[in-house]
Coordinates of C-alpha atoms in Angstrom, one line a residue:
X254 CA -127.2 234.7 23.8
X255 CA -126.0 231.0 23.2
X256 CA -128.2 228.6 24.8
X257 CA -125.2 227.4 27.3
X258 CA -125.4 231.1 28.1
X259 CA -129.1 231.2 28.6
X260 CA -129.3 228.0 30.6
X261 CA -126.4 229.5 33.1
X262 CA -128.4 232.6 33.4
X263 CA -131.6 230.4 34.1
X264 CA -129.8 228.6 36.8
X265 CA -129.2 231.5 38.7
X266 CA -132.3 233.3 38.6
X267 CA -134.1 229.1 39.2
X268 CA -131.8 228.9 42.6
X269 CA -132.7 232.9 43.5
X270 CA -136.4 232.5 43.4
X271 CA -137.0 229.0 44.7
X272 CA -139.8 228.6 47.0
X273 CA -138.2 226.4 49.9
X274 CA -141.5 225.1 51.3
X275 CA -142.6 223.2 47.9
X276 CA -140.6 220.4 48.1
X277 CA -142.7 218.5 45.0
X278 CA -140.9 216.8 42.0
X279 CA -143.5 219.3 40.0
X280 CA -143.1 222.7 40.9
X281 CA -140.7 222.4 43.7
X282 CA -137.5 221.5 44.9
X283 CA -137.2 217.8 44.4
X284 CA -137.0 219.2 40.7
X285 CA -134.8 221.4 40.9
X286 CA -132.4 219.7 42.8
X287 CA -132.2 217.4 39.6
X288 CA -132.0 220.2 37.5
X289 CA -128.8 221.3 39.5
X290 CA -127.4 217.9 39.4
X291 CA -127.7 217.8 35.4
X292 CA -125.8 221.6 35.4
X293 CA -123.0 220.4 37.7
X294 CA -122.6 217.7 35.4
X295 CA -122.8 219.7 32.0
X296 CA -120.7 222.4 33.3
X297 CA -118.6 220.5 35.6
X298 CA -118.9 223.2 38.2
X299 CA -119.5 221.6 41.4
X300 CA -121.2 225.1 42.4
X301 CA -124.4 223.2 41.6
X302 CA -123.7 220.4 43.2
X303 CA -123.4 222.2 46.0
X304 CA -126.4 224.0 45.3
X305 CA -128.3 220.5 45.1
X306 CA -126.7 219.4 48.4
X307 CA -128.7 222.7 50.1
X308 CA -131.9 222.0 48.4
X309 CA -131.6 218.7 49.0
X310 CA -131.8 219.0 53.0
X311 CA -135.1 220.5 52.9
X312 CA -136.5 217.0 51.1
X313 CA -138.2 214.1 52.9
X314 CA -139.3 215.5 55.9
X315 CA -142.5 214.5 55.9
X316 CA -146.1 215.9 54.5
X317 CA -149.1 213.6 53.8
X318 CA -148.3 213.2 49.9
X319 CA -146.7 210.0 49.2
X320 CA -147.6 211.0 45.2
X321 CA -144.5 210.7 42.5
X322 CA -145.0 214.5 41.6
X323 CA -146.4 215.6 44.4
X324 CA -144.8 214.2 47.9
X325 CA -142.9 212.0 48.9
X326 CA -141.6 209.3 46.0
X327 CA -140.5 212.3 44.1
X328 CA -138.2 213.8 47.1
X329 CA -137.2 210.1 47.1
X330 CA -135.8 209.7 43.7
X331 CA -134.1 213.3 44.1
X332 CA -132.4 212.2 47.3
X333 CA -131.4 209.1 45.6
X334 CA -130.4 210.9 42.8
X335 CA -128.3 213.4 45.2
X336 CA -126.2 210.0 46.5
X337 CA -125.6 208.8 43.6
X338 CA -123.8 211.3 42.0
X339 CA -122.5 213.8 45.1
X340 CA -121.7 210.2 47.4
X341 CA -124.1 212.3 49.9
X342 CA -125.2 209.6 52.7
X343 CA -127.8 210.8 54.6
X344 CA -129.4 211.8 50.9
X345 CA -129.5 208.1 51.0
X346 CA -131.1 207.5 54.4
X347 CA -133.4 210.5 54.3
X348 CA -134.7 208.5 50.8
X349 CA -135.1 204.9 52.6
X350 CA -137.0 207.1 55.6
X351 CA -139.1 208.5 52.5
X352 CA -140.1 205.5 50.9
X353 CA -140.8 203.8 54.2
X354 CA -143.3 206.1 55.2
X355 CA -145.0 205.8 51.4
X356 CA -145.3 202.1 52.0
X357 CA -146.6 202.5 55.4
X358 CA -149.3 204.5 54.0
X359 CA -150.7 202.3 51.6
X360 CA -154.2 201.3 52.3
X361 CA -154.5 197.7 50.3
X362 CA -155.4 199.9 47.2
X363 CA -153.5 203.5 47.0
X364 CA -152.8 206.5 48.6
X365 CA -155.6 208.2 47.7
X366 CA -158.6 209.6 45.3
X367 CA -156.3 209.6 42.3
X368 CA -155.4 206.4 40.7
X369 CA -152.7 207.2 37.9
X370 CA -149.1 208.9 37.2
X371 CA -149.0 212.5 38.7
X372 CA -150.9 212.2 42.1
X373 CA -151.3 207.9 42.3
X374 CA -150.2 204.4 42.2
X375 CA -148.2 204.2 38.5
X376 CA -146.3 207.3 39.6
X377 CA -145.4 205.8 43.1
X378 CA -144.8 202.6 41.6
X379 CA -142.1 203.9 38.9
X380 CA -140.4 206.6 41.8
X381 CA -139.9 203.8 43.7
X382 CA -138.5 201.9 40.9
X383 CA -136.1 204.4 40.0
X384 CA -135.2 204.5 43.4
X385 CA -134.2 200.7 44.1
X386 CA -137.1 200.1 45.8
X387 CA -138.4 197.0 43.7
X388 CA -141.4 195.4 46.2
X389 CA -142.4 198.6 47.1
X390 CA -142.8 199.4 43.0
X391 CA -144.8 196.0 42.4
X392 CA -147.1 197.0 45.6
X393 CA -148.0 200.2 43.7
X394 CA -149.2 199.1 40.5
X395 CA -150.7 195.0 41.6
X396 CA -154.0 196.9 42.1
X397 CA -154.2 197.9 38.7
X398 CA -154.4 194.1 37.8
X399 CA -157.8 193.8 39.7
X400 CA -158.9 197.0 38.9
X401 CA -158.8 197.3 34.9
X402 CA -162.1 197.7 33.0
X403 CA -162.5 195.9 29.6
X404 CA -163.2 198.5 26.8
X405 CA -163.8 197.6 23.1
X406 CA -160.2 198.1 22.3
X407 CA -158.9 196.9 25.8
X408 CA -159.0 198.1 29.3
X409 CA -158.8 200.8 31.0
X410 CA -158.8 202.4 34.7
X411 CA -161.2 204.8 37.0
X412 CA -158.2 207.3 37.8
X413 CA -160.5 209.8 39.4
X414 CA -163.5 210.1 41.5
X415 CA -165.5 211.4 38.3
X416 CA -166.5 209.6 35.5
X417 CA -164.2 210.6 33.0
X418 CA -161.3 208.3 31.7
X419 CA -158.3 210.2 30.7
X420 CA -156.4 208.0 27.9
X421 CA -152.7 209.8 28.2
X422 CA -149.8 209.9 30.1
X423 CA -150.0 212.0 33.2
X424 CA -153.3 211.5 34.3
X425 CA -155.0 208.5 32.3
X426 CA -154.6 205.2 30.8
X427 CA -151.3 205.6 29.2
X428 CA -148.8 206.5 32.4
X429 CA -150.7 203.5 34.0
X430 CA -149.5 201.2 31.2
X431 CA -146.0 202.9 31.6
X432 CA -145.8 201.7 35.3
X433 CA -147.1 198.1 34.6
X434 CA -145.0 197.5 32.0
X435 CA -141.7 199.2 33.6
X436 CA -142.4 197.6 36.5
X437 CA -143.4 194.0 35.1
X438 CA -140.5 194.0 33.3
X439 CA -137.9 194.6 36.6
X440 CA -140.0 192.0 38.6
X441 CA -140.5 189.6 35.7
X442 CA -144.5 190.1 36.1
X443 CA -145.2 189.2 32.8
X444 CA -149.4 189.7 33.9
X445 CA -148.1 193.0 34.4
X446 CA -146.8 193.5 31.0
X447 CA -149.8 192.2 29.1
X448 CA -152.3 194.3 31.1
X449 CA -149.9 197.0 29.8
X450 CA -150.4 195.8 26.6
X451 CA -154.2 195.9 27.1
X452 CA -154.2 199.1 27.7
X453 CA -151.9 200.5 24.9
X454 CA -154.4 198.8 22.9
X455 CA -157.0 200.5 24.7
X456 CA -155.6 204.2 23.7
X457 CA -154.6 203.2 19.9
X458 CA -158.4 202.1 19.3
X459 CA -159.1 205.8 20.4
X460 CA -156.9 207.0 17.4
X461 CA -158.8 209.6 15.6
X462 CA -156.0 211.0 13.1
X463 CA -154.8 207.6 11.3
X464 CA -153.2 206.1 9.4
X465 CA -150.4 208.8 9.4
X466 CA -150.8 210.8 12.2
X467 CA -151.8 209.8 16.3
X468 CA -154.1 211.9 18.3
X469 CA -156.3 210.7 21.1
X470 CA -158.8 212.9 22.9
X471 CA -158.3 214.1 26.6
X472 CA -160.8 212.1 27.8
X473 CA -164.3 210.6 27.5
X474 CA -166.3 211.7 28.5
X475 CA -164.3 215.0 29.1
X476 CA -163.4 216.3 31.6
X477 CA -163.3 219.9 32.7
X478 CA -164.5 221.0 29.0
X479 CA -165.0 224.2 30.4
X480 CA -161.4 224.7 30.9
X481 CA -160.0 222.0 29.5
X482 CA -159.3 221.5 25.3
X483 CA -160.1 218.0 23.5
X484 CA -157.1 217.7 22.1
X485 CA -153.9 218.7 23.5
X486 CA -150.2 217.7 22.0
X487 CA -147.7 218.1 24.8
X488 CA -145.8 215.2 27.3
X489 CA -148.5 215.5 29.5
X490 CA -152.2 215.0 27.8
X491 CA -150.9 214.4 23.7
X492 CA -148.4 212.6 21.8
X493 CA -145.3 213.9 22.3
X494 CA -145.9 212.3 25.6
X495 CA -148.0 209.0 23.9
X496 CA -144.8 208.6 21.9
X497 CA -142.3 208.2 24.9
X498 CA -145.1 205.2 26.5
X499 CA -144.4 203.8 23.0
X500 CA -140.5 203.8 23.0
X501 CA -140.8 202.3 26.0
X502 CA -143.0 199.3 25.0
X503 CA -140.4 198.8 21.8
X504 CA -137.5 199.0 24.6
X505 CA -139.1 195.9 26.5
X506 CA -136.4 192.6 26.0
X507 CA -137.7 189.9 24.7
X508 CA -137.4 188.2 27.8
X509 CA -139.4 190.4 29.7
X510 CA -142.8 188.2 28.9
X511 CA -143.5 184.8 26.8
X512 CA -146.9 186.1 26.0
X513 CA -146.2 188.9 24.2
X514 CA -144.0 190.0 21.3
X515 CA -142.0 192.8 22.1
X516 CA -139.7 195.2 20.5
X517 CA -142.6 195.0 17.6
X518 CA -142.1 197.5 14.8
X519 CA -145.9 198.5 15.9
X520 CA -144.3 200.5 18.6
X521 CA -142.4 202.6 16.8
X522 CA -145.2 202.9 13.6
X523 CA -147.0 204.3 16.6
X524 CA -144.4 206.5 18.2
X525 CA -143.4 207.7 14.1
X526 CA -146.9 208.3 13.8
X527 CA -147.2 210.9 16.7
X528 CA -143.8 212.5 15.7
X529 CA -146.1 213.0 12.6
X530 CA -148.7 214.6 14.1
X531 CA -146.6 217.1 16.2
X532 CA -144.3 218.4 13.8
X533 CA -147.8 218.9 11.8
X534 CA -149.8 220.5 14.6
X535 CA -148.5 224.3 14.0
X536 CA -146.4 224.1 17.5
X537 CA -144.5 226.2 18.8
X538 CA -146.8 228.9 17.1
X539 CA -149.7 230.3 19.1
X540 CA -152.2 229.8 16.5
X541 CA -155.4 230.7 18.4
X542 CA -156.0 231.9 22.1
X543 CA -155.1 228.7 23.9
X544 CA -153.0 227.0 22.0
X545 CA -149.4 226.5 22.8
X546 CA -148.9 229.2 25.3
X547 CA -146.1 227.0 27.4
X548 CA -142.6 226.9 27.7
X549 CA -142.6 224.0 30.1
X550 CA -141.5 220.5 30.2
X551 CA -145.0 219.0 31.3
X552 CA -147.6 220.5 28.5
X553 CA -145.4 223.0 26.4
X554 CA -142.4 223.5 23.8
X555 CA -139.4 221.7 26.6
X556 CA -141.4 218.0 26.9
X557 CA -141.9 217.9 22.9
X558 CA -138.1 219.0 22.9
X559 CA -137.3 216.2 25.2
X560 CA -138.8 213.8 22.5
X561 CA -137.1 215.7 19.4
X562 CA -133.8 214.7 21.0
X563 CA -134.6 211.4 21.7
X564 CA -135.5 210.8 18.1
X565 CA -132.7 212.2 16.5
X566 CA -130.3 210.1 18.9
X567 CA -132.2 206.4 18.3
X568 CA -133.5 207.4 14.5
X569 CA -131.2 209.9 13.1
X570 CA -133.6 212.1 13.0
X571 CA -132.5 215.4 11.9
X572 CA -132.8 218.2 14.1
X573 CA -134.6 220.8 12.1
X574 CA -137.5 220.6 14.5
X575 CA -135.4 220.9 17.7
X576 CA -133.4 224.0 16.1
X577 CA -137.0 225.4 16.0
X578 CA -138.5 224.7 19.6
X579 CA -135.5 226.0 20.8
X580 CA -135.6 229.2 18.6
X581 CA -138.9 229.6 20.1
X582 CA -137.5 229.0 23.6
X583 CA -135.0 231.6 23.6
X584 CA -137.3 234.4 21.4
X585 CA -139.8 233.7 24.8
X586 CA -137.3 233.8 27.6
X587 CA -137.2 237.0 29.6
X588 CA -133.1 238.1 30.3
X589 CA -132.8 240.9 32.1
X590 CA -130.2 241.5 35.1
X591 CA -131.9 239.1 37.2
X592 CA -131.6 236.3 35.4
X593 CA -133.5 234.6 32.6
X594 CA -136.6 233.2 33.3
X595 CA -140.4 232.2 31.2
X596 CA -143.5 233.7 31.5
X597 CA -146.1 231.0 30.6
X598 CA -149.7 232.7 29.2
X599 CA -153.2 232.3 30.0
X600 CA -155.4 234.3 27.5
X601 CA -158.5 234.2 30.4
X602 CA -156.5 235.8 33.2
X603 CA -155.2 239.7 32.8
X604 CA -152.9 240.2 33.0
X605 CA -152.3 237.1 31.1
X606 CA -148.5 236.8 31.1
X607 CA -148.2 234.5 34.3
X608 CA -145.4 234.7 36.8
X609 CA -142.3 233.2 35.8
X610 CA -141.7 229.9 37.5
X611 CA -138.9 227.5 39.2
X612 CA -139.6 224.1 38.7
X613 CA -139.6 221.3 36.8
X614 CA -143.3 220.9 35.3
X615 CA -144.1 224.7 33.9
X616 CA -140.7 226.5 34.8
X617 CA -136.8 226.6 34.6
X618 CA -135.9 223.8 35.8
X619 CA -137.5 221.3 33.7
X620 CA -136.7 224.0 30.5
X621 CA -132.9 224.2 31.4
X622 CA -132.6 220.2 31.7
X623 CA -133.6 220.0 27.5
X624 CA -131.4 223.2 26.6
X625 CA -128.7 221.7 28.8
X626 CA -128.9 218.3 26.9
X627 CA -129.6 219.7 23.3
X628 CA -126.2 221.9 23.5
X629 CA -124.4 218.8 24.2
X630 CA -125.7 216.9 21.3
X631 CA -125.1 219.5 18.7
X632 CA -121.7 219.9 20.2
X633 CA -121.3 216.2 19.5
X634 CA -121.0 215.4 23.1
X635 CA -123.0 213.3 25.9
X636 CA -126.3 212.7 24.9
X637 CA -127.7 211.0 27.6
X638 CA -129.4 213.0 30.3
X639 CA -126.5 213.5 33.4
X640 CA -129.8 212.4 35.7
X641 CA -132.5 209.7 34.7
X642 CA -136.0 210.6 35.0
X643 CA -138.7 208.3 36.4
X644 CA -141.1 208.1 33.6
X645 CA -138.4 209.1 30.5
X646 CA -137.2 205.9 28.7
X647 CA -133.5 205.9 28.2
X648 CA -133.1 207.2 24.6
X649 CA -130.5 204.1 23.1
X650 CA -128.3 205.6 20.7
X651 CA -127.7 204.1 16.7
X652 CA -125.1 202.6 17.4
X653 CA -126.1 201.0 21.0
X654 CA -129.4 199.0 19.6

């Protein structure tokens, strides 16, 4: 089966099993509504869109979560992302009604415990940036200006009520610098972008693979070791995801601070140097119980895909790699008459083939939107995403930069 095959077939079986009460940007339908607006768009069969119009009018109804992935800013930038390419209006109000009731919530330092990307501030702040919703982006992340911690290599933040200090993107130091310096760049903050900076520099000094390669540890101290590995290599906790925080700071305009020199070839040494340790880590094999045992855009073989693109459309870099997550992609999916679906594993559970997921983090929907975009760029066509994502840097093309 043809991966535009595949992708129709996941689509179908995405929309079929849905769970209409998880509305999240992670697992729900805030993702898969984007999802559906990259199909329509690929296929040009407004059968998604109308799809996305249905799962759309279950979003922004309320619910105490005002988090990115989690509640409301993520059903926010789907709405917004609903109007902008269906024309739906009351997408557009039920997304201001959204927002409003994030800011309303804010309590002079957060929404909550959590103090980072997935559940906090940075991931509020960049929704709402994505969104058009500057002021309420800049109220998000101006804590983390009184709240960094100097560190031997830089600063970094408290992003949970236990000690530990995660260092990457979706839960530690590294999605924080993301939203300060997306964010101090759109407002002109340039004490925004250097406390990015700060913290970049925080997570390189935690290097422990140089000079070639990049790999940072989890945390320190760690957190969860009982469950949770030092070293992980996916968007979410390793450098497929430190990589895209470092396109971003290479992307910044020169304009976007006096302080600091941007668009420095140290940013994309860094980025080259996690591409390095990636394509050298053994994945997409399962090379011990544990390791690489998700399909998924947040911590498996779809985020690192995500980043294989991106390189090959800014560098030229060949696809070799791509050809082979996607290989692996298609040898794991399950087709079968009802659709085609992935079963993620967890050697400590029996059985320990999960159940088969919708959404965007560990599911179809975030697998479809890489398959969709990597069978337009090896037809030659569009190889920009249909629809944007919050915390996913633009990737510029060759001939663009």
């Amino acid at each position: 089966m043809d991966v535009e095959s595949l992708s129709a077939g996941a689509l179908e079986w995405m929309v079929a099993a849905a769970d209409v009460g998880d509305r999240s940007l992670y697992s729900g339908g805030a993702g898969i509504v984007l999802a559906l607006l990259e199909a329509r768009r690929h296929f040009r069969d407004d059968r998604y869109g109308e799809a996305a119009l249905r799962a759309a009018a279950n979003l922004g109804g309320g619910g105490e979560d005002c988090s990115l992935y989690f509640g409301l800013t993520g059903e926010a930038v789907a709405l917004r992302a609903v109007h902008r390419e269906l024309g739906d209006e009351k997408a557009a109000r039920t997304a201001e009604g959204a927002l409003s009731q994030v800011r309303a919530r804010f309590d002079g330092r957060g929404w909550g415990d959590m103090f980072e990307l997935l559940f906090g501030n940075a991931g509020i702040g960049l929704g709402a940036l994505h969104a058009g919703d500057l002021d309420l982006a800049v109220l998000a992340v101006t804590p983390y200006l009184e709240t960094a911690d100097p560190t031997p290599g830089g600063v970094n933040w408290a992003v949970r009520p236990s000690p530990a200090r995660s260092h990457h993107i979706a839960h530690g130091t590294l999605g924080i610098v993301y939203a300060l310096a997306a964010v101090g760049a759109a407002a002109g903050r340039d004490d925004m972008v250097e406390m990015a900076m700060a913290g970049a520099a925080d997570v390189v000094s935690r290097d422990e693979a140089g000079p070639s390669g990049f790999l940072v540890p989890h945390s320190d101290p760690q957190h969860r070791p009982d469950l949770i590995e030092r070293y992980s290599y996916g968007w979410c906790n390793g450098p497929a995801g430190d990589a895209q925080v470092f396109r971003l700071l290479g992307t910044l305009t020169a304009d976007a601070t006096q302080a600091t020199a941007t668009g420095d070839d140290v940013w994309a040494a860094l980025a080259d140097r996690c591409w390095h340790t990636v394509t050298r880590s053994g994945l997409p094999q399962r090379l011990r119980p544990g390791f690489w045992d998700n399909s998924g855009r947040c911590c498996g073989t779809a985020g690192v895909l995500a980043l294989a693109l991106d390189r090959h459309v800014e560098l030229g870099e060949p696809l070799d790699f791509a050809h082979t997550l996607v290989d692996d992609l298609v040898k794991r999916a399950t087709v079968d008459a009802g659709g085609v679906r992935w079963s993620n594993f967890e050697h400590r559970e029996t059985p320990s083939d999960l159940e088969p997921l919708a959404g965007w983090a560990m599911g179809n929907a975030g697998i479809v939107r890489e398959l969709l975009r990597y069978a337009r760029i090896t037809a030659g066509a569009e190889q920009a995403y249909a629809v944007p994502w919050p915390d996913h840097p633009p990737a510029q093309p060759l001939n663009q930069q």
